[in-house]
Amino acid sequence: MSKELPKLYSMTSISVASALGSILAGGYMLYSNYRVLGMNQYSGYIFALCAVIFLVFMGISSSMAPEAGETMTVNTMWSTFLILSVAQGITGTVLTHFSQGGMLETFKKEMRGTYQTITQSFLVIVSFNFIVPFILIALLFPLGLITGQNPN
């Protein structure tokens, strides 16, 4: 009797999650793939790497912010958001390709495994779009990095 294969997140799901939910959402999916396959050591490494990459993107985003007293136009804000989203999506795709690409291809073609549903992937994306900002605010507000006051 053969054991039923676990469901993994596909490269497409991870790439889309990285673009729409941040590299942390894609990293969570990579983490989950390693965990269900029993590769716990790799799961920790991949999520830690994604967290570092996320912090780099946050630093880039912060460096693009206007100085105190200056305003950012809507076009500049959306352009920055789009550039960072695409960059995270590309980073997630490259990271997936090098860390799990061969494994995912073998899983689908040779083992005839199935991937997580679109709904499951969407829930991860939505969750990270709410969880990450909440955690950032919870960490940065007590440190005085977010004051909630208008600098003018």
PDB file of C-alpha atoms in Angstrom:
ATOM      1  CA  MET A   1       0.000   0.000   0.000  1.00  0.00           C
ATOM      2  CA  SER A   2       1.499   3.311  -1.048  1.00  0.00           C
ATOM      3  CA  LYS A   3       1.416   6.365   1.151  1.00  0.00           C
ATOM      4  CA  GLU A   4      -0.608   9.321  -0.137  1.00  0.00           C
ATOM      5  CA  LEU A   5       1.568  12.216  -1.233  1.00  0.00           C
ATOM      6  CA  PRO A   6       1.228  15.547   0.593  1.00  0.00           C
ATOM      7  CA  LYS A   7       0.036  18.586  -1.296  1.00  0.00           C
ATOM      8  CA  LEU A   8       2.738  21.123  -2.063  1.00  0.00           C
ATOM      9  CA  TYR A   9       2.601  24.724  -3.197  1.00  0.00           C
ATOM     10  CA  SER A  10       3.488  25.125  -6.881  1.00  0.00           C
ATOM     11  CA  MET A  11       6.138  27.447  -8.257  1.00  0.00           C
ATOM     12  CA  THR A  12       3.366  29.602  -9.740  1.00  0.00           C
ATOM     13  CA  SER A  13       1.606  29.915  -6.375  1.00  0.00           C
ATOM     14  CA  ILE A  14       4.858  30.817  -4.636  1.00  0.00           C
ATOM     15  CA  SER A  15       5.727  33.421  -7.281  1.00  0.00           C
ATOM     16  CA  VAL A  16       2.288  35.043  -7.141  1.00  0.00           C
ATOM     17  CA  ALA A  17       2.312  34.996  -3.337  1.00  0.00           C
ATOM     18  CA  SER A  18       5.742  36.639  -3.308  1.00  0.00           C
ATOM     19  CA  ALA A  19       4.482  39.445  -5.560  1.00  0.00           C
ATOM     20  CA  LEU A  20       1.056  40.004  -3.987  1.00  0.00           C
ATOM     21  CA  GLY A  21       1.673  39.038  -0.362  1.00  0.00           C
ATOM     22  CA  SER A  22       5.404  39.830  -0.005  1.00  0.00           C
ATOM     23  CA  ILE A  23       8.406  37.538  -0.133  1.00  0.00           C
ATOM     24  CA  LEU A  24       7.311  36.357   3.334  1.00  0.00           C
ATOM     25  CA  ALA A  25       4.132  34.804   1.894  1.00  0.00           C
ATOM     26  CA  GLY A  26       6.175  32.998  -0.750  1.00  0.00           C
ATOM     27  CA  GLY A  27       8.691  32.055   1.932  1.00  0.00           C
ATOM     28  CA  TYR A  28       5.921  30.569   4.043  1.00  0.00           C
ATOM     29  CA  MET A  29       4.901  28.392   1.098  1.00  0.00           C
ATOM     30  CA  LEU A  30       8.498  27.240   0.565  1.00  0.00           C
ATOM     31  CA  TYR A  31       8.719  26.595   4.312  1.00  0.00           C
ATOM     32  CA  SER A  32       5.491  24.557   4.195  1.00  0.00           C
ATOM     33  CA  ASN A  33       6.722  22.461   1.269  1.00  0.00           C
ATOM     34  CA  TYR A  34       9.876  21.512   3.149  1.00  0.00           C
ATOM     35  CA  ARG A  35       7.927  20.807   6.359  1.00  0.00           C
ATOM     36  CA  VAL A  36       5.409  18.415   4.800  1.00  0.00           C
ATOM     37  CA  LEU A  37       8.299  16.554   3.169  1.00  0.00           C
ATOM     38  CA  GLY A  38      10.050  16.204   6.537  1.00  0.00           C
ATOM     39  CA  MET A  39      12.925  18.510   5.588  1.00  0.00           C
ATOM     40  CA  ASN A  40      12.655  20.597   8.761  1.00  0.00           C
ATOM     41  CA  GLN A  41      16.197  21.981   8.707  1.00  0.00           C
ATOM     42  CA  TYR A  42      15.723  23.420   5.212  1.00  0.00           C
ATOM     43  CA  SER A  43      12.340  24.865   6.161  1.00  0.00           C
ATOM     44  CA  GLY A  44      13.914  27.037   8.847  1.00  0.00           C
ATOM     45  CA  TYR A  45      16.734  28.153   6.566  1.00  0.00           C
ATOM     46  CA  ILE A  46      14.437  29.118   3.711  1.00  0.00           C
ATOM     47  CA  PHE A  47      12.081  31.133   5.907  1.00  0.00           C
ATOM     48  CA  ALA A  48      14.990  32.912   7.603  1.00  0.00           C
ATOM     49  CA  LEU A  49      16.426  33.768   4.175  1.00  0.00           C
ATOM     50  CA  CYS A  50      13.044  35.138   3.065  1.00  0.00           C
ATOM     51  CA  ALA A  51      12.809  37.217   6.251  1.00  0.00           C
ATOM     52  CA  VAL A  52      16.228  38.743   5.532  1.00  0.00           C
ATOM     53  CA  ILE A  53      15.230  39.434   1.921  1.00  0.00           C
ATOM     54  CA  PHE A  54      12.009  41.045   3.195  1.00  0.00           C
ATOM     55  CA  LEU A  55      14.019  43.318   5.494  1.00  0.00           C
ATOM     56  CA  VAL A  56      16.208  44.327   2.544  1.00  0.00           C
ATOM     57  CA  PHE A  57      13.091  45.247   0.557  1.00  0.00           C
ATOM     58  CA  MET A  58      11.763  47.184   3.558  1.00  0.00           C
ATOM     59  CA  GLY A  59      15.059  49.078   3.705  1.00  0.00           C
ATOM     60  CA  ILE A  60      14.833  49.866   0.008  1.00  0.00           C
ATOM     61  CA  SER A  61      11.252  51.031   0.490  1.00  0.00           C
ATOM     62  CA  SER A  62      12.264  53.233   3.433  1.00  0.00           C
ATOM     63  CA  SER A  63      15.056  54.819   1.431  1.00  0.00           C
ATOM     64  CA  MET A  64      12.525  55.782  -1.247  1.00  0.00           C
ATOM     65  CA  ALA A  65      10.246  57.514   1.276  1.00  0.00           C
ATOM     66  CA  PRO A  66      10.116  61.315   1.239  1.00  0.00           C
ATOM     67  CA  GLU A  67      11.959  63.361   3.844  1.00  0.00           C
ATOM     68  CA  ALA A  68      10.048  64.831   6.782  1.00  0.00           C
ATOM     69  CA  GLY A  69       7.786  67.623   5.610  1.00  0.00           C
ATOM     70  CA  GLU A  70       7.806  66.414   1.984  1.00  0.00           C
ATOM     71  CA  THR A  71       4.945  64.559   0.383  1.00  0.00           C
ATOM     72  CA  MET A  72       4.925  61.641  -1.995  1.00  0.00           C
ATOM     73  CA  THR A  73       2.658  61.844  -5.023  1.00  0.00           C
ATOM     74  CA  VAL A  74       0.154  59.083  -5.677  1.00  0.00           C
ATOM     75  CA  ASN A  75       1.967  58.179  -8.895  1.00  0.00           C
ATOM     76  CA  THR A  76       5.284  57.850  -7.078  1.00  0.00           C
ATOM     77  CA  MET A  77       3.675  55.805  -4.323  1.00  0.00           C
ATOM     78  CA  TRP A  78       2.049  53.368  -6.775  1.00  0.00           C
ATOM     79  CA  SER A  79       5.209  53.161  -8.884  1.00  0.00           C
ATOM     80  CA  THR A  80       7.246  52.290  -5.798  1.00  0.00           C
ATOM     81  CA  PHE A  81       4.680  49.714  -4.719  1.00  0.00           C
ATOM     82  CA  LEU A  82       4.598  48.138  -8.178  1.00  0.00           C
ATOM     83  CA  ILE A  83       8.384  48.000  -8.500  1.00  0.00           C
ATOM     84  CA  LEU A  84       8.785  46.408  -5.065  1.00  0.00           C
ATOM     85  CA  SER A  85       5.969  43.902  -5.705  1.00  0.00           C
ATOM     86  CA  VAL A  86       7.432  42.819  -9.035  1.00  0.00           C
ATOM     87  CA  ALA A  87      10.921  42.618  -7.504  1.00  0.00           C
ATOM     88  CA  GLN A  88       9.614  40.407  -4.689  1.00  0.00           C
ATOM     89  CA  GLY A  89       7.761  38.226  -7.197  1.00  0.00           C
ATOM     90  CA  ILE A  90      10.900  37.773  -9.292  1.00  0.00           C
ATOM     91  CA  THR A  91      12.961  37.080  -6.161  1.00  0.00           C
ATOM     92  CA  GLY A  92      10.407  34.493  -5.019  1.00  0.00           C
ATOM     93  CA  THR A  93      10.473  32.815  -8.424  1.00  0.00           C
ATOM     94  CA  VAL A  94      14.269  32.644  -8.527  1.00  0.00           C
ATOM     95  CA  LEU A  95      14.452  31.413  -4.936  1.00  0.00           C
ATOM     96  CA  THR A  96      11.838  28.718  -5.648  1.00  0.00           C
ATOM     97  CA  HIS A  97      13.583  27.658  -8.834  1.00  0.00           C
ATOM     98  CA  PHE A  98      16.930  27.161  -7.099  1.00  0.00           C
ATOM     99  CA  SER A  99      15.642  25.722  -3.819  1.00  0.00           C
ATOM    100  CA  GLN A 100      12.723  23.537  -4.925  1.00  0.00           C
ATOM    101  CA  GLY A 101      12.378  23.755  -8.707  1.00  0.00           C
ATOM    102  CA  GLY A 102      13.672  20.290  -9.532  1.00  0.00           C
ATOM    103  CA  MET A 103      11.817  18.777  -6.616  1.00  0.00           C
ATOM    104  CA  LEU A 104       8.506  20.363  -7.674  1.00  0.00           C
ATOM    105  CA  GLU A 105       8.924  19.183 -11.255  1.00  0.00           C
ATOM    106  CA  THR A 106       9.642  15.604 -10.144  1.00  0.00           C
ATOM    107  CA  PHE A 107       6.720  15.785  -7.711  1.00  0.00           C
ATOM    108  CA  LYS A 108       4.283  16.755 -10.466  1.00  0.00           C
ATOM    109  CA  LYS A 109       5.556  14.767 -13.461  1.00  0.00           C
ATOM    110  CA  GLU A 110       7.037  11.565 -12.085  1.00  0.00           C
ATOM    111  CA  MET A 111       5.237  11.149  -8.771  1.00  0.00           C
ATOM    112  CA  ARG A 112       1.957  12.572 -10.087  1.00  0.00           C
ATOM    113  CA  GLY A 113       1.522  14.685  -6.974  1.00  0.00           C
ATOM    114  CA  THR A 114      -1.046  17.436  -6.629  1.00  0.00           C
ATOM    115  CA  TYR A 115      -0.549  21.018  -5.567  1.00  0.00           C
ATOM    116  CA  GLN A 116      -2.413  23.071  -3.007  1.00  0.00           C
ATOM    117  CA  THR A 117      -5.591  24.669  -4.297  1.00  0.00           C
ATOM    118  CA  ILE A 118      -5.811  28.218  -5.581  1.00  0.00           C
ATOM    119  CA  THR A 119      -8.066  28.958  -2.610  1.00  0.00           C
ATOM    120  CA  GLN A 120      -5.380  27.825  -0.144  1.00  0.00           C
ATOM    121  CA  SER A 121      -2.764  29.943  -1.907  1.00  0.00           C
ATOM    122  CA  PHE A 122      -5.106  32.946  -1.941  1.00  0.00           C
ATOM    123  CA  LEU A 123      -5.716  32.564   1.811  1.00  0.00           C
ATOM    124  CA  VAL A 124      -1.959  32.659   2.430  1.00  0.00           C
ATOM    125  CA  ILE A 125      -1.648  35.843   0.349  1.00  0.00           C
ATOM    126  CA  VAL A 126      -4.561  37.564   2.110  1.00  0.00           C
ATOM    127  CA  SER A 127      -3.307  36.458   5.530  1.00  0.00           C
ATOM    128  CA  PHE A 128       0.143  37.893   4.906  1.00  0.00           C
ATOM    129  CA  ASN A 129      -1.360  41.153   3.650  1.00  0.00           C
ATOM    130  CA  PHE A 130      -3.000  41.566   7.069  1.00  0.00           C
ATOM    131  CA  ILE A 131      -0.473  39.879   9.355  1.00  0.00           C
ATOM    132  CA  VAL A 132       2.746  41.537   8.148  1.00  0.00           C
ATOM    133  CA  PRO A 133       1.536  45.161   8.442  1.00  0.00           C
ATOM    134  CA  PHE A 134       0.046  44.438  11.871  1.00  0.00           C
ATOM    135  CA  ILE A 135       3.317  42.942  13.138  1.00  0.00           C
ATOM    136  CA  LEU A 136       5.343  45.818  11.683  1.00  0.00           C
ATOM    137  CA  ILE A 137       3.122  48.409  13.335  1.00  0.00           C
ATOM    138  CA  ALA A 138       3.176  46.483  16.621  1.00  0.00           C
ATOM    139  CA  LEU A 139       6.991  46.430  16.550  1.00  0.00           C
ATOM    140  CA  LEU A 140       7.725  49.898  15.173  1.00  0.00           C
ATOM    141  CA  PHE A 141       5.184  51.949  17.150  1.00  0.00           C
ATOM    142  CA  PRO A 142       6.651  51.150  20.602  1.00  0.00           C
ATOM    143  CA  LEU A 143      10.128  51.888  19.251  1.00  0.00           C
ATOM    144  CA  GLY A 144       9.007  55.377  18.284  1.00  0.00           C
ATOM    145  CA  LEU A 145       9.652  54.747  14.594  1.00  0.00           C
ATOM    146  CA  ILE A 146       5.948  55.313  13.910  1.00  0.00           C
ATOM    147  CA  THR A 147       4.446  58.172  15.921  1.00  0.00           C
ATOM    148  CA  GLY A 148       1.020  58.557  14.427  1.00  0.00           C
ATOM    149  CA  GLN A 149       1.547  62.326  14.362  1.00  0.00           C
ATOM    150  CA  ASN A 150       1.820  64.569  11.339  1.00  0.00           C
ATOM    151  CA  PRO A 151       5.385  65.962  11.176  1.00  0.00           C
ATOM    152  CA  ASN A 152       4.132  69.417  10.100  1.00  0.00           C
TER     153      ASN A 152
END
